[in-house]
Coordinates of C-alpha atoms and ligand atoms in Angstrom, one line a residue:
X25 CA 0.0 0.0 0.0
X26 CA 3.2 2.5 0.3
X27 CA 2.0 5.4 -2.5
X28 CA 4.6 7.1 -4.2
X29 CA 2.1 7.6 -6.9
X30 CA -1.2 6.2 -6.7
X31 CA -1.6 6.4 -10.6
X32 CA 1.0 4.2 -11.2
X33 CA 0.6 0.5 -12.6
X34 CA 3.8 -0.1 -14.1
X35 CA 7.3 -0.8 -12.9
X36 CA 8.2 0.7 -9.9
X37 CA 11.8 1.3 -9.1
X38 CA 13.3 1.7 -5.1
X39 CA 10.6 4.6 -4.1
X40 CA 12.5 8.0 -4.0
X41 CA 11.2 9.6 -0.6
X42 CA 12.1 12.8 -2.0
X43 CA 9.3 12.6 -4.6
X44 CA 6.3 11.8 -2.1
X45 CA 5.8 14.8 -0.1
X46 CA 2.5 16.0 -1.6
X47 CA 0.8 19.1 -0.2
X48 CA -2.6 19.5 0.3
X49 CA -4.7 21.9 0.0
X50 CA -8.2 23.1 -1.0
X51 CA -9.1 25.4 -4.0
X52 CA -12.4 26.7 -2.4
X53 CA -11.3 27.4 0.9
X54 CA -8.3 30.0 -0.2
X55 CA -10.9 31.8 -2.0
X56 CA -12.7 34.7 0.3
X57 CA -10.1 34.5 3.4
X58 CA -10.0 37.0 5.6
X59 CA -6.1 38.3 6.0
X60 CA -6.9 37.0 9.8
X61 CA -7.9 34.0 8.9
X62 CA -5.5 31.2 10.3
X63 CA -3.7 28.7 7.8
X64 CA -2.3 25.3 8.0
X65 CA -0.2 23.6 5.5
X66 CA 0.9 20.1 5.4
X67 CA 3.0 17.6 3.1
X68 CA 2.4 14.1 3.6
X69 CA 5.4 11.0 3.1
X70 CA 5.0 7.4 3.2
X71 CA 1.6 5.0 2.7
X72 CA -1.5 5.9 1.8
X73 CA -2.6 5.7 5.4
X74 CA -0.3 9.0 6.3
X75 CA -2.3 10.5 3.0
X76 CA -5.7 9.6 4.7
X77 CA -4.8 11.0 8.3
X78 CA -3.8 14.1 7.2
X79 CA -7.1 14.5 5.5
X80 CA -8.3 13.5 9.3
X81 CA -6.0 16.5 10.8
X82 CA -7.0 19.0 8.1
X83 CA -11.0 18.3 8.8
X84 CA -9.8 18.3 13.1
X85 CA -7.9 21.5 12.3
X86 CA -10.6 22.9 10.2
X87 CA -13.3 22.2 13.2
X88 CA -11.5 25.2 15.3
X89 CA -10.7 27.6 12.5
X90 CA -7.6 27.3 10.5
X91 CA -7.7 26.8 6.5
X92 CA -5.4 24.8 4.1
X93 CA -2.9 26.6 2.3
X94 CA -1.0 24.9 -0.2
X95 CA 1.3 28.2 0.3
X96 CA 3.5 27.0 3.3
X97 CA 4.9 30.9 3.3
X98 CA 1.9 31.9 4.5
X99 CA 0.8 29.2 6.9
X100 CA 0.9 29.6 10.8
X101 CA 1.3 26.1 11.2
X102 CA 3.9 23.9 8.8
X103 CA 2.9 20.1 9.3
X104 CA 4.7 17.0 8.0
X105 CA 3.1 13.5 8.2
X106 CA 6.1 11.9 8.4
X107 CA 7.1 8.0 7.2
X108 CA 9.6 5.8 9.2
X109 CA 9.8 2.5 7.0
X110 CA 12.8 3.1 5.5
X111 CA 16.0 5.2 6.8
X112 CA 15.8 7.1 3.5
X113 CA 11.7 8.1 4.5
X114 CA 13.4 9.7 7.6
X115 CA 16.4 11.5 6.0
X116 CA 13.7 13.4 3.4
X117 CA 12.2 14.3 6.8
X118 CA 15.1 16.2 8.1
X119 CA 15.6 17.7 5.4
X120 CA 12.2 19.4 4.4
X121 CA 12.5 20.7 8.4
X122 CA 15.9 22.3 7.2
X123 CA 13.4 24.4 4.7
X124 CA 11.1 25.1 7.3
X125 CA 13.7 25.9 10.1
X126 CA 14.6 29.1 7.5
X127 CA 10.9 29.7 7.0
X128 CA 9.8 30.2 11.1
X129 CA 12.8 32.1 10.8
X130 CA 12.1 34.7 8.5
X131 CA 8.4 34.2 9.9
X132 CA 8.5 34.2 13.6
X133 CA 5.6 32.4 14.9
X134 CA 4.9 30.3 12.6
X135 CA 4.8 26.5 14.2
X136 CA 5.8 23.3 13.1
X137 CA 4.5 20.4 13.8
X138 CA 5.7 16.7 13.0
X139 CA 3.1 14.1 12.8
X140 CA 2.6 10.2 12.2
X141 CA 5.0 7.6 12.3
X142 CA 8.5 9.5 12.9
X143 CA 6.8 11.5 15.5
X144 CA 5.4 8.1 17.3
X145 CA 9.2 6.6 16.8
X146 CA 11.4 9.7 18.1
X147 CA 8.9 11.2 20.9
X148 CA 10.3 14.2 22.7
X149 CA 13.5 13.4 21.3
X150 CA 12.4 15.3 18.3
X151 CA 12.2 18.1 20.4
X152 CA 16.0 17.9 21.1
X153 CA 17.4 16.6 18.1
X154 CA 15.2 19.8 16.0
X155 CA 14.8 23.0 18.1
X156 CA 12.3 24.9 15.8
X157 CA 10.1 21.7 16.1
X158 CA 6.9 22.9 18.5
X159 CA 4.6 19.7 17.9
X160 CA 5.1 16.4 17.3
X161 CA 2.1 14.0 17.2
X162 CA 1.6 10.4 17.0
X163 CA -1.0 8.8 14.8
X164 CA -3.1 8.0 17.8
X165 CA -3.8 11.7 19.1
X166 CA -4.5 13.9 16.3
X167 CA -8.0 14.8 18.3
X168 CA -5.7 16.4 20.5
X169 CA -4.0 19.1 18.1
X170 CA -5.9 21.7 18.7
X171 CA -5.0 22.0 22.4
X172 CA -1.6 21.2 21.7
X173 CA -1.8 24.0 18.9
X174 CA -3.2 26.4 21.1
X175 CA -0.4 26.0 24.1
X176 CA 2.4 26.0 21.2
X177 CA 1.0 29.4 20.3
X178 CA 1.3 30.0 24.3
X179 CA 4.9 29.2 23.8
X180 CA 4.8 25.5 25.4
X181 CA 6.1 23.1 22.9
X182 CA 4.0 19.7 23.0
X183 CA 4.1 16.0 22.5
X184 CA 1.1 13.4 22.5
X185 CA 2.3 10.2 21.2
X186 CA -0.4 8.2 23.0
X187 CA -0.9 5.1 21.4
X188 CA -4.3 3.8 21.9
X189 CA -6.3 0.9 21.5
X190 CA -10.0 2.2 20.5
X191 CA -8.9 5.2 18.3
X192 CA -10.2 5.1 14.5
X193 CA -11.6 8.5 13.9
X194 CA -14.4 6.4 12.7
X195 CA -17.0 10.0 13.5
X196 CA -14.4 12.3 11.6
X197 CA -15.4 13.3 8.4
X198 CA -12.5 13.7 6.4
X199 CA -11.4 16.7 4.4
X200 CA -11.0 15.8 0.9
X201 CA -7.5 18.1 0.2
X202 CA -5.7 17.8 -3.2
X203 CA -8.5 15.6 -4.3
X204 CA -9.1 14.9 -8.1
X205 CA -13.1 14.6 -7.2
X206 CA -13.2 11.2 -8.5
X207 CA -11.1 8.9 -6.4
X208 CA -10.9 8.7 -2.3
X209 CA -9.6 7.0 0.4
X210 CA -11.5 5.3 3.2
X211 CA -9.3 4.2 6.2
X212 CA -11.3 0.8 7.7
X213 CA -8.6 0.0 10.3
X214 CA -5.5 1.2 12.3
X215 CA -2.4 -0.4 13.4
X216 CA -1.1 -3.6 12.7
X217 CA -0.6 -6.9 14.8
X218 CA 1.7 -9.1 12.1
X219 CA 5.6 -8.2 13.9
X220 CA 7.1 -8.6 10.6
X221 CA 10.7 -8.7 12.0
X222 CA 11.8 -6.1 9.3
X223 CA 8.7 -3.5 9.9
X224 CA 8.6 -0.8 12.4
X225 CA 5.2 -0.1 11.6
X226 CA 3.8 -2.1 14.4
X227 CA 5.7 0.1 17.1
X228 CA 4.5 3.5 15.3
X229 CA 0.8 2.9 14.4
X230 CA 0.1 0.0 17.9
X231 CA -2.5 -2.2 17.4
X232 CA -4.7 -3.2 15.1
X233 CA -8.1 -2.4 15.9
X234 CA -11.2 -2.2 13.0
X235 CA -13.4 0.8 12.6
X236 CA -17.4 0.7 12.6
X237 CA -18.4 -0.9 10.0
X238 CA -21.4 1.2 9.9
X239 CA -19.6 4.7 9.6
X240 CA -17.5 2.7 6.8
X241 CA -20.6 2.4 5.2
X242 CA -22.1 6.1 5.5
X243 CA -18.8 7.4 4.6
X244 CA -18.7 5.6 1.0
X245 CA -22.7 7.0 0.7
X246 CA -21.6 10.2 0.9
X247 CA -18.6 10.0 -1.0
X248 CA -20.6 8.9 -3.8
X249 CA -23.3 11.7 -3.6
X250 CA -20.9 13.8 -3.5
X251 CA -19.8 12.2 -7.3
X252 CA -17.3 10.3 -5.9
X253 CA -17.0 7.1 -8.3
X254 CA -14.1 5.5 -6.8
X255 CA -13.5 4.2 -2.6
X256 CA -9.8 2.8 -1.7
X257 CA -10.8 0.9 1.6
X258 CA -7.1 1.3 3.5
X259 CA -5.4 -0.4 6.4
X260 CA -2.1 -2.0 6.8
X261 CA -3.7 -5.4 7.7
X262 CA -7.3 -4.8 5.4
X263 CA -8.5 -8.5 5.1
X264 CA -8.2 -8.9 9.5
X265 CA -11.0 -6.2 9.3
X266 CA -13.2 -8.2 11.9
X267 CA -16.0 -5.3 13.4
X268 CA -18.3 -6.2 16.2
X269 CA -21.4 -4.9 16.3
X270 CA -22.1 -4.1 20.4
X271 CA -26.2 -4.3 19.6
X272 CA -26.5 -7.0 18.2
X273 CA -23.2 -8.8 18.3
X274 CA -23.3 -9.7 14.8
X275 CA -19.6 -9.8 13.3
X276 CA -18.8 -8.1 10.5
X277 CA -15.8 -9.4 8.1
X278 CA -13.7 -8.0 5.4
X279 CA -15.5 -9.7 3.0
X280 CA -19.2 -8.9 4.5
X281 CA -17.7 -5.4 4.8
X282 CA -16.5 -5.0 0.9
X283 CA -20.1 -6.9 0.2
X284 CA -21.6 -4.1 2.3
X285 CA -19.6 -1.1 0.5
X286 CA -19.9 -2.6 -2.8
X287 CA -23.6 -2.4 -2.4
X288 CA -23.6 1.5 -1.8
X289 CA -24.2 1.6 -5.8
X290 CA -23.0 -0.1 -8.8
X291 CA -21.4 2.6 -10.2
X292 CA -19.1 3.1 -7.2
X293 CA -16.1 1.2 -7.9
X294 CA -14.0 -0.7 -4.6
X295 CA -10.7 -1.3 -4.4
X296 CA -8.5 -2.2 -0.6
X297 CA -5.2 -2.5 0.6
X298 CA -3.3 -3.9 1.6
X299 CA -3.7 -7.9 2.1
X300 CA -1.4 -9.9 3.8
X301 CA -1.3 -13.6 2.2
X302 CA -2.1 -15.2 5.2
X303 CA -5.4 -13.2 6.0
X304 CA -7.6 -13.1 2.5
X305 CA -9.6 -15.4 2.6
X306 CA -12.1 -18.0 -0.5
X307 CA -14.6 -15.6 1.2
X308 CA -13.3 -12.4 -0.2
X309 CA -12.5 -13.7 -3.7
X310 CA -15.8 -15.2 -3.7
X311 CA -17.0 -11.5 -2.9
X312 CA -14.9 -9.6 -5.8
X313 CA -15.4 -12.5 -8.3
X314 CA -19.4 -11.5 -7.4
X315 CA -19.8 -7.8 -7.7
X316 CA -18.5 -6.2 -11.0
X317 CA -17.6 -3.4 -9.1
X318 CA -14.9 -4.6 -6.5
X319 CA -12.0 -4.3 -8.7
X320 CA -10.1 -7.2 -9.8
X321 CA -6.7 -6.1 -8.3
X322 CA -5.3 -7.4 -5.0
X323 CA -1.7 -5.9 -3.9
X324 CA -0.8 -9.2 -1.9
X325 CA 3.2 -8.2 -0.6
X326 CA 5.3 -11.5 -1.4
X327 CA 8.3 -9.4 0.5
X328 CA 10.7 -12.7 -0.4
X329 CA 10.4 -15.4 -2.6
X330 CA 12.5 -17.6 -0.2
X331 CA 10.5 -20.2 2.3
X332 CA 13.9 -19.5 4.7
X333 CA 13.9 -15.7 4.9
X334 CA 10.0 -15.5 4.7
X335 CA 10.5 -17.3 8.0
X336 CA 13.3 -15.0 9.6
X337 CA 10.6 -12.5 8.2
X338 CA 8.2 -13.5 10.0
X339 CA 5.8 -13.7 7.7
X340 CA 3.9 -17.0 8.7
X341 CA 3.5 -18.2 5.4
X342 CA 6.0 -19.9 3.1
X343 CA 6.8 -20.0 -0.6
X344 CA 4.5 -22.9 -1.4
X345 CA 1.7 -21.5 0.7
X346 CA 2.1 -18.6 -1.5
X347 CA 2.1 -20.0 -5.1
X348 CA -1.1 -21.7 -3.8
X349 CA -2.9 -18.7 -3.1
X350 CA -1.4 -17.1 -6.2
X351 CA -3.2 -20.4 -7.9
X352 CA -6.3 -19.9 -5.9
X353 CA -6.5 -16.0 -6.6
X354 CA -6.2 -16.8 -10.7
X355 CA -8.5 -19.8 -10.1
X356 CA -11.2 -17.5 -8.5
X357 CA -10.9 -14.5 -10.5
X358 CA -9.5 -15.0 -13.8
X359 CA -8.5 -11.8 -14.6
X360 CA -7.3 -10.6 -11.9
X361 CA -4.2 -8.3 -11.7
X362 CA -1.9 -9.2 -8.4
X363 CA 0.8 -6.5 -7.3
X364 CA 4.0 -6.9 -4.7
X365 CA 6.2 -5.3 -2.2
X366 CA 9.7 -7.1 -2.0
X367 CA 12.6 -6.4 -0.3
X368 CA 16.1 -7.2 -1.9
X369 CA 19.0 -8.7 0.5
X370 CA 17.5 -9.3 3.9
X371 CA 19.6 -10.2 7.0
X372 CA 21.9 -13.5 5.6
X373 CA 20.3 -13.8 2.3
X374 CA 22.2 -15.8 -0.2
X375 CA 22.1 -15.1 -4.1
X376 CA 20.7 -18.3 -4.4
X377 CA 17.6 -17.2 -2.1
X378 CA 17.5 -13.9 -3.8
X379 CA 17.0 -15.9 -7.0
X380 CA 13.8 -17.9 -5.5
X381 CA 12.8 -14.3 -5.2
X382 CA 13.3 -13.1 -9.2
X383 CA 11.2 -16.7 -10.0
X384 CA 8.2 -15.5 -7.7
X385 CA 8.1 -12.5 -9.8
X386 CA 8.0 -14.4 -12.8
X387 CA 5.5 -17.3 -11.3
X388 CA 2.7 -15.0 -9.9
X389 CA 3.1 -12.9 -12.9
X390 CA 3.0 -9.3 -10.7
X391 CA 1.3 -6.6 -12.9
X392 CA 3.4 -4.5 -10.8
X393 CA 5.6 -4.3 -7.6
X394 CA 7.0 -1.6 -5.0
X395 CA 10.8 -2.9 -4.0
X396 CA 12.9 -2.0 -2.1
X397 CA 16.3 -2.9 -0.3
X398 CA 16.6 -3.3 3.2
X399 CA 16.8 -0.8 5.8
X400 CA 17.3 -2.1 9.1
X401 CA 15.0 -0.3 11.6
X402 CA 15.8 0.5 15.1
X403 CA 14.1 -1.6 17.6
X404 CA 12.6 -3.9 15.4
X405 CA 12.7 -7.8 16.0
X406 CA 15.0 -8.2 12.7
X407 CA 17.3 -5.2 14.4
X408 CA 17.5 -7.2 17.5
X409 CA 17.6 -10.4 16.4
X410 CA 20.0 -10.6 13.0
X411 CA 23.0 -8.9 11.8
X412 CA 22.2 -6.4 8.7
X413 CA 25.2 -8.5 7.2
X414 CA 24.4 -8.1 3.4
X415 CA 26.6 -5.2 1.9
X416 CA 24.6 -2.4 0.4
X417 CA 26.5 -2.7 -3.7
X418 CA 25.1 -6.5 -3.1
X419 CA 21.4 -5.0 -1.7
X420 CA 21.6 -2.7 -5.0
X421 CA 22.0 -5.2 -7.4
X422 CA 20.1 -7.5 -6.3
X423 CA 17.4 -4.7 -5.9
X424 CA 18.5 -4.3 -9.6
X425 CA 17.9 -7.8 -10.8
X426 CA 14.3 -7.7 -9.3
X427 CA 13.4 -4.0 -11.0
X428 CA 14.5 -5.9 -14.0
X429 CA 12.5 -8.6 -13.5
X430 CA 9.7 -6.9 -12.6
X431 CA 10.1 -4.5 -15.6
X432 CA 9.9 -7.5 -18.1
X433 CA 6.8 -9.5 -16.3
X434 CA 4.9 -5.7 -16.1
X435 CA 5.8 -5.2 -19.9
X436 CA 4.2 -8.5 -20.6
X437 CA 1.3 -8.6 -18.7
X438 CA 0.2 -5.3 -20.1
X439 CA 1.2 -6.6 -24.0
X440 CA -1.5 -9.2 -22.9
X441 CA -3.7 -6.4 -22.9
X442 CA -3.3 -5.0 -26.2
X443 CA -6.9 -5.8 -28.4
X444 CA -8.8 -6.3 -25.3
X445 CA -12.0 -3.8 -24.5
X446 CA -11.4 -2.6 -20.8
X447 CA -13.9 -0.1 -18.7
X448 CA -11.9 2.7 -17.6
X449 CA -13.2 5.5 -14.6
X450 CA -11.8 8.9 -16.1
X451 CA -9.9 10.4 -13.3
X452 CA -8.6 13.7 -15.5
X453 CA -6.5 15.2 -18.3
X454 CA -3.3 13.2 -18.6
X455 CA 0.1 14.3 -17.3
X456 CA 1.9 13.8 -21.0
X457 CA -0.9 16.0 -23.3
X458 CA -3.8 18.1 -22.4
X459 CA -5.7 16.3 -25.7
X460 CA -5.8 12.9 -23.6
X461 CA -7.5 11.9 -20.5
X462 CA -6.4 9.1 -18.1
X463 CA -8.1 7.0 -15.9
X464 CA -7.9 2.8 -14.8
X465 CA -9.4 -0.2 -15.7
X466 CA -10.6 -2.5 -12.8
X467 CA -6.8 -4.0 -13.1
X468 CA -5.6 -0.8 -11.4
X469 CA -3.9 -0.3 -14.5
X470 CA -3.5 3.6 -16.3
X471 CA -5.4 4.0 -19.5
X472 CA -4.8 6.9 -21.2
X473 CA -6.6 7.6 -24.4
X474 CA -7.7 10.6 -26.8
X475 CA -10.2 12.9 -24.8
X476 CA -14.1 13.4 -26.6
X477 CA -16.6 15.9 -26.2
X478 CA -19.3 14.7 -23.9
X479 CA -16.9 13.4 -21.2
X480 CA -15.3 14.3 -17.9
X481 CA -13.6 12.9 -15.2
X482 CA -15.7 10.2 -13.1
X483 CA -17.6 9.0 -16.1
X484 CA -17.0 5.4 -17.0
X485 CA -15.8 4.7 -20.7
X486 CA -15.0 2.3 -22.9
X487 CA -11.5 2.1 -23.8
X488 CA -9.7 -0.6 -26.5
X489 CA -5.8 -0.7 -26.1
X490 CA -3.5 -0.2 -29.1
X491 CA 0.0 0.3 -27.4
X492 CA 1.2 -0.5 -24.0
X493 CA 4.3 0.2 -22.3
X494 CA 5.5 -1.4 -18.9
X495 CA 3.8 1.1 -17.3
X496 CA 0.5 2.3 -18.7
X497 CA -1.8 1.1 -21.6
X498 CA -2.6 3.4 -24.8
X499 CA -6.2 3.1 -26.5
X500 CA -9.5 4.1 -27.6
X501 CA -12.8 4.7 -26.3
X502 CA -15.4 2.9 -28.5
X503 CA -19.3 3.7 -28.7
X504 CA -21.3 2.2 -26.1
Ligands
5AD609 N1 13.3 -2.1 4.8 C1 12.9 -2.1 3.5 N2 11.7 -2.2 3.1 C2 10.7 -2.3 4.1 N3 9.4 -2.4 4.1 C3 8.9 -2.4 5.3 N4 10.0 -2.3 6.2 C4 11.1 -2.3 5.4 C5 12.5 -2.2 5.8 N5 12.9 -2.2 7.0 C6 8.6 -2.5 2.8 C7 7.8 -3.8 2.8 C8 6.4 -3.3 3.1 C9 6.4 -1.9 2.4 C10 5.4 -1.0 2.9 O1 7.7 -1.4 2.7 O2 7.9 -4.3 1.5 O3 5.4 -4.1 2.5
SF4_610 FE1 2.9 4.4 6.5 FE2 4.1 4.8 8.8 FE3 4.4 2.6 7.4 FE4 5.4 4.9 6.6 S1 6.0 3.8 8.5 S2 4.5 3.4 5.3 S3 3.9 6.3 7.2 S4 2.5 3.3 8.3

C-alpha cells in the first residue's frame, strides 16, 4: 500500500522519498479569506494511510478555524506527516524541516508540527534533536491538536504520542484536500498486529483495531453523492477487518464489509489494501469475483520469494503457501491483476535465495511491484535479532535484478492487454498531453486515451488498447 504515486501500474523502481511529499490543500477554501484568517499547510510522506490521516487533521484542524494553504509561506502552522519505513523516508524528513527551520525564521511564529510515524518513533527526542520543532504527534492523538496548537501558540512546545487501543476517527469526516473529485480513500482500520521482524510499523501505528463498519458504510454513501465514483478501503492489515457490532453482536468481516460497501451503488467502484497472504480469505475472492464493481486487483506483498527468509521475516507463510494462493487468486478470478512489495538482501540472504525471489516474480506474474532494499529499523525484531550483514552494492544489485524482472513481467502482462475492450473511470487530463484523459481499468492499470466531447472525469468509458508500455496502456474509447 506504500503510494509514491497512486496512478502508477507499471514498474516501480526503489521509491524515491524525496518525490512523495504531496501538499494539500483546497481550491475553495483560499478563496474569500479574511487576511486573519488562520492557515495550516501540510506535506504528507509514506503510505496511503499518512495521505488519509492528514485529511483526518486537516478536517480536526478545520473544526476550530484554520484553513489549508498549499502556500507554506503563509501558513501559521507547517505540518509534515512523516514516514519511518525506511532510513531514507526519515532522511527526506530532516531535510524538508531544514526548509522550514529558514521559514519560522524569517516568519516568527509560525509552528511546526511533525506528525505520524517519525513523531510516534522519536517522541520528545524530536524536540531535542530539532529545536524549531513545536509539535510532534503520534498517529493515535490527532483529536488532541488543537489544544496542543493552542499552548504552542502559548509558547509550550508539546508531545502526545499516546498510542491507543480504541482510536479510528471512525465519527471524523475527512477533508477531501488535493483531491481529483473522483477517487478517495477510506481508512477501515488502524495499526497492525503481524511483527514482521523487518517493519517498524507495528511500534508507530500500535494495534490493530477495526473501525465501525457502519460509519464505513455512510462514509462511501456520501462520497458517492458527493460524485465520488471510486473508494480505496485502506489499512495496513485490510482482510483482519473483523468489526463487532455491540447491539446485536453480529460480526462483521472483510468480505461482508467490501459486500456491504460494494452495495452502496453499482457505479461506485472498490478497491482495498493492503492484504497480507495469510489473511484473505475463498470468502473475499468469492465477494470480488461477485460484484462487477470490486475491482479485480489485490496488492498481496510477497516481501521474499524464499521459504527461509519468509521465515526469519516472520511472515507466517511460506513460498508454497504462497504460489497456492497465487493459484487460488487466478482460479477464483481470472483476470485478476496481483501486485508486490519485495525487499532485496534481507539479513543472511544468499544469491541463491534472492534468485527464488526473481522466479516469484516471474510465477505470480506481478502486474506491478514496490521494492525495495533493506533498511534495518531500530528496535525492530529483525534489528534485534539478526545482523544487517548483506553489503549495500550486493542489496543494490540484487534490488536491480528484481526492478529488472519486474520490468519484463509488467511489460508482458500489459502486452496481454493489447486488443482487449477494458472499462476505464476517467480520473482527469493526462500528465503527458492536455488532448488525452487518463483513468484505470478494474486491473488498477493507467489508461490513457484521446479525450471526446461529452466526457469528464468520473464517467465510466469504454477504452480498446492499441499500445502499452510497462507502465501504462494506450487506446481508444469505442461507442457504447
Ligand atoms: N526495509 C525495506 N523495506 C521495508 N518495508 C517495510 N519495512 C522495510 C524495511 N525495514 C517495505 C515492505 C512493506 C512496504 C510497505 O515497505 O515491503 O510491505
Ligand atoms: Fe505508512 Fe508509517 Fe508505514 Fe510509513 S511507516 S508506510 S507512514 S505506516
Amino acid at each position: 500500500m506504500y503510494n509514491d504515486n497512486p496512478t502508477l501500474s507499471g514498474i516501480k523502481k526503489e521509491i524515491d522519498e524525496s518525490k512523495q511529499g504531496e501538499v494539500f490543500f483546497q481550491e475553495a477554501g483560499l478563496q474569500g479569506t479574511v487576511s486573519d484568517q488562520k492557515h495550516f499547510y501540510i506535506e504528507s510522506y509514506g503510505c496511503q494511510m499518512n495521505f488519509s490521516d492528514s485529511e483526518i487533521v486537516a478536517s480536526i484542524l478545520s473544526e476550530v478555524g484554520f484553513q489549508p494553504t498549499r502556500n507554506m509561506e503563509v501558513a501559521d502552522l507547517i505540518m509534515i506527516n512523516t514516514c519511518s519505513i525506511r532510513e531514507k523516508a526519515e532522511d527526506t524528513v530532516r531535510k524538508r524541516l531544514r526548509v522550514f527551520d529558514k521559514m519560522k525564521q524569517q516568519r516568527p511564529g509560525t509552528l511546526v508540527g511533525v506528525l505520524g510515524c517519525m513523531a510516534e518513533r522519536l517522541k520528545s527526542k524530536f524536540l531535542e534533536q530539532e529545536k524549531l520543532v513545536d509539535l510532534v504527534v503520534g498517529p493515535d492523538a490527532y483529536r488532541d491538536l488543537p489544544n496542543l496548537v493552542s499552548n504552542a501558540e502559548d509558547g509550550d512546545k508539546g508531545v502526545n504520542v499516546f498510542l491507543s487501543r480504541e482510536e479510528t476517527y471512525a465519527d471524523i469526516s475527512p477533508l477531501r484536500l488535493g483531491s481529483n473529485g473522483v477517487s478517495a480513500f477510506i481508512s477501515i482500520m488502524r495499526g497492525c498486529d503481524n511483527m514482521c521482524s523487518f517493519c517498524v510499523v507495528p511500534y508507530t501505528r500500535g494495534r490493530e483495531r477495526s473501525r465501525n463498519a457502519f460509519s464505513i458504510v455512510a462514509e462511501a454513501t456520501d462520497l458517492y453523492q458527493k460524485g465520488y465514483r471510486e473508494v480505496t478501503l485502506l489499512g495496513q492489515n485490510v482482510d483482519s477487518f473483523k468489526w463487532e457490532n455491540p447491539e446485536t453482536q453480529e460480526v462483521v468481516s472483510f468480505a461482508d464489509l467490501l459486500a456491504q460497501v460494494a452495495d452502496v451503488h453499482p457505479n461506485l467502484r472498490v478497491r482495498f489494501s493492503t492484504s497480507h497472504p495469510k489473511d484473505i480469505t475463498d470468502e473475499v475472492l468469492y465477494t470480488m469475483a461477485r460484484y462487477e464493481n470490486i475491482c479485480n486487483y489485490i496488492h498481496l506483498p510477497v516481501q521474499s520469494g524464499n521459504s527461509r527468509i519468509l521465515d526469519l521475516m516472520n511472515r507466517t507463510y511460506d513460498r508454497e503457501w504462497y504460489i497456492n494462493k497465487i493459484n487460488r487468486i487466478y482460479e477464483i478470478i481470472p483476470d485478476c491483476a496481483i501486485s508486490s512489495d519485495i525487499i532485496a538482501g534481507f539479513c543472511t540472504e544468499t544469491e541463491e535465495e534472492h534468485k527464488d525471489t526473481l522466479s516469484m516474480i516471474e510465477f505470480a506474474g506481478y502486474s506491478m511491484s514496490y521494492m525495495f532494499f533493506y533498511s534495518e529499523r531500530p528496535g525492530t525484531l529483525a534489528a534485534r535479532k539478526y545482523e544487517d550483514d548483506i553489503p549495500l552494492e550486493i542489496k543494490k544489485k540484487r534490488l536491480q535484478e528484481i526492478i529488472q524482472t519486474q520490468t519484463k513481467v509488467s511489460q508482458a502482462h500489459n502486452q496481454r492487454d493489447i486488443g482487449k475492450t477494458f472499462k476505464v473511470l476517467i480520473e482527469g487530463t493526462s500528465k503527458k498531453s492536455d488532448q488525452d484523459f487518463k483513468g484505470r481499468n478494474s486491473q488498477n492499470k493507467m489508461v490513457v486515451f484521446p479525450k471526446a466531447a461529452d466526457y469528464r472525469a468520473g464517467d465510466y468509458v469504454n477504452v480498446t488498447i492499441h499500445k502499452a508500455t510497462s507502465a501504462t496502456l494506450i487506446g481508444e474509447m469505442i461507442a457504447e
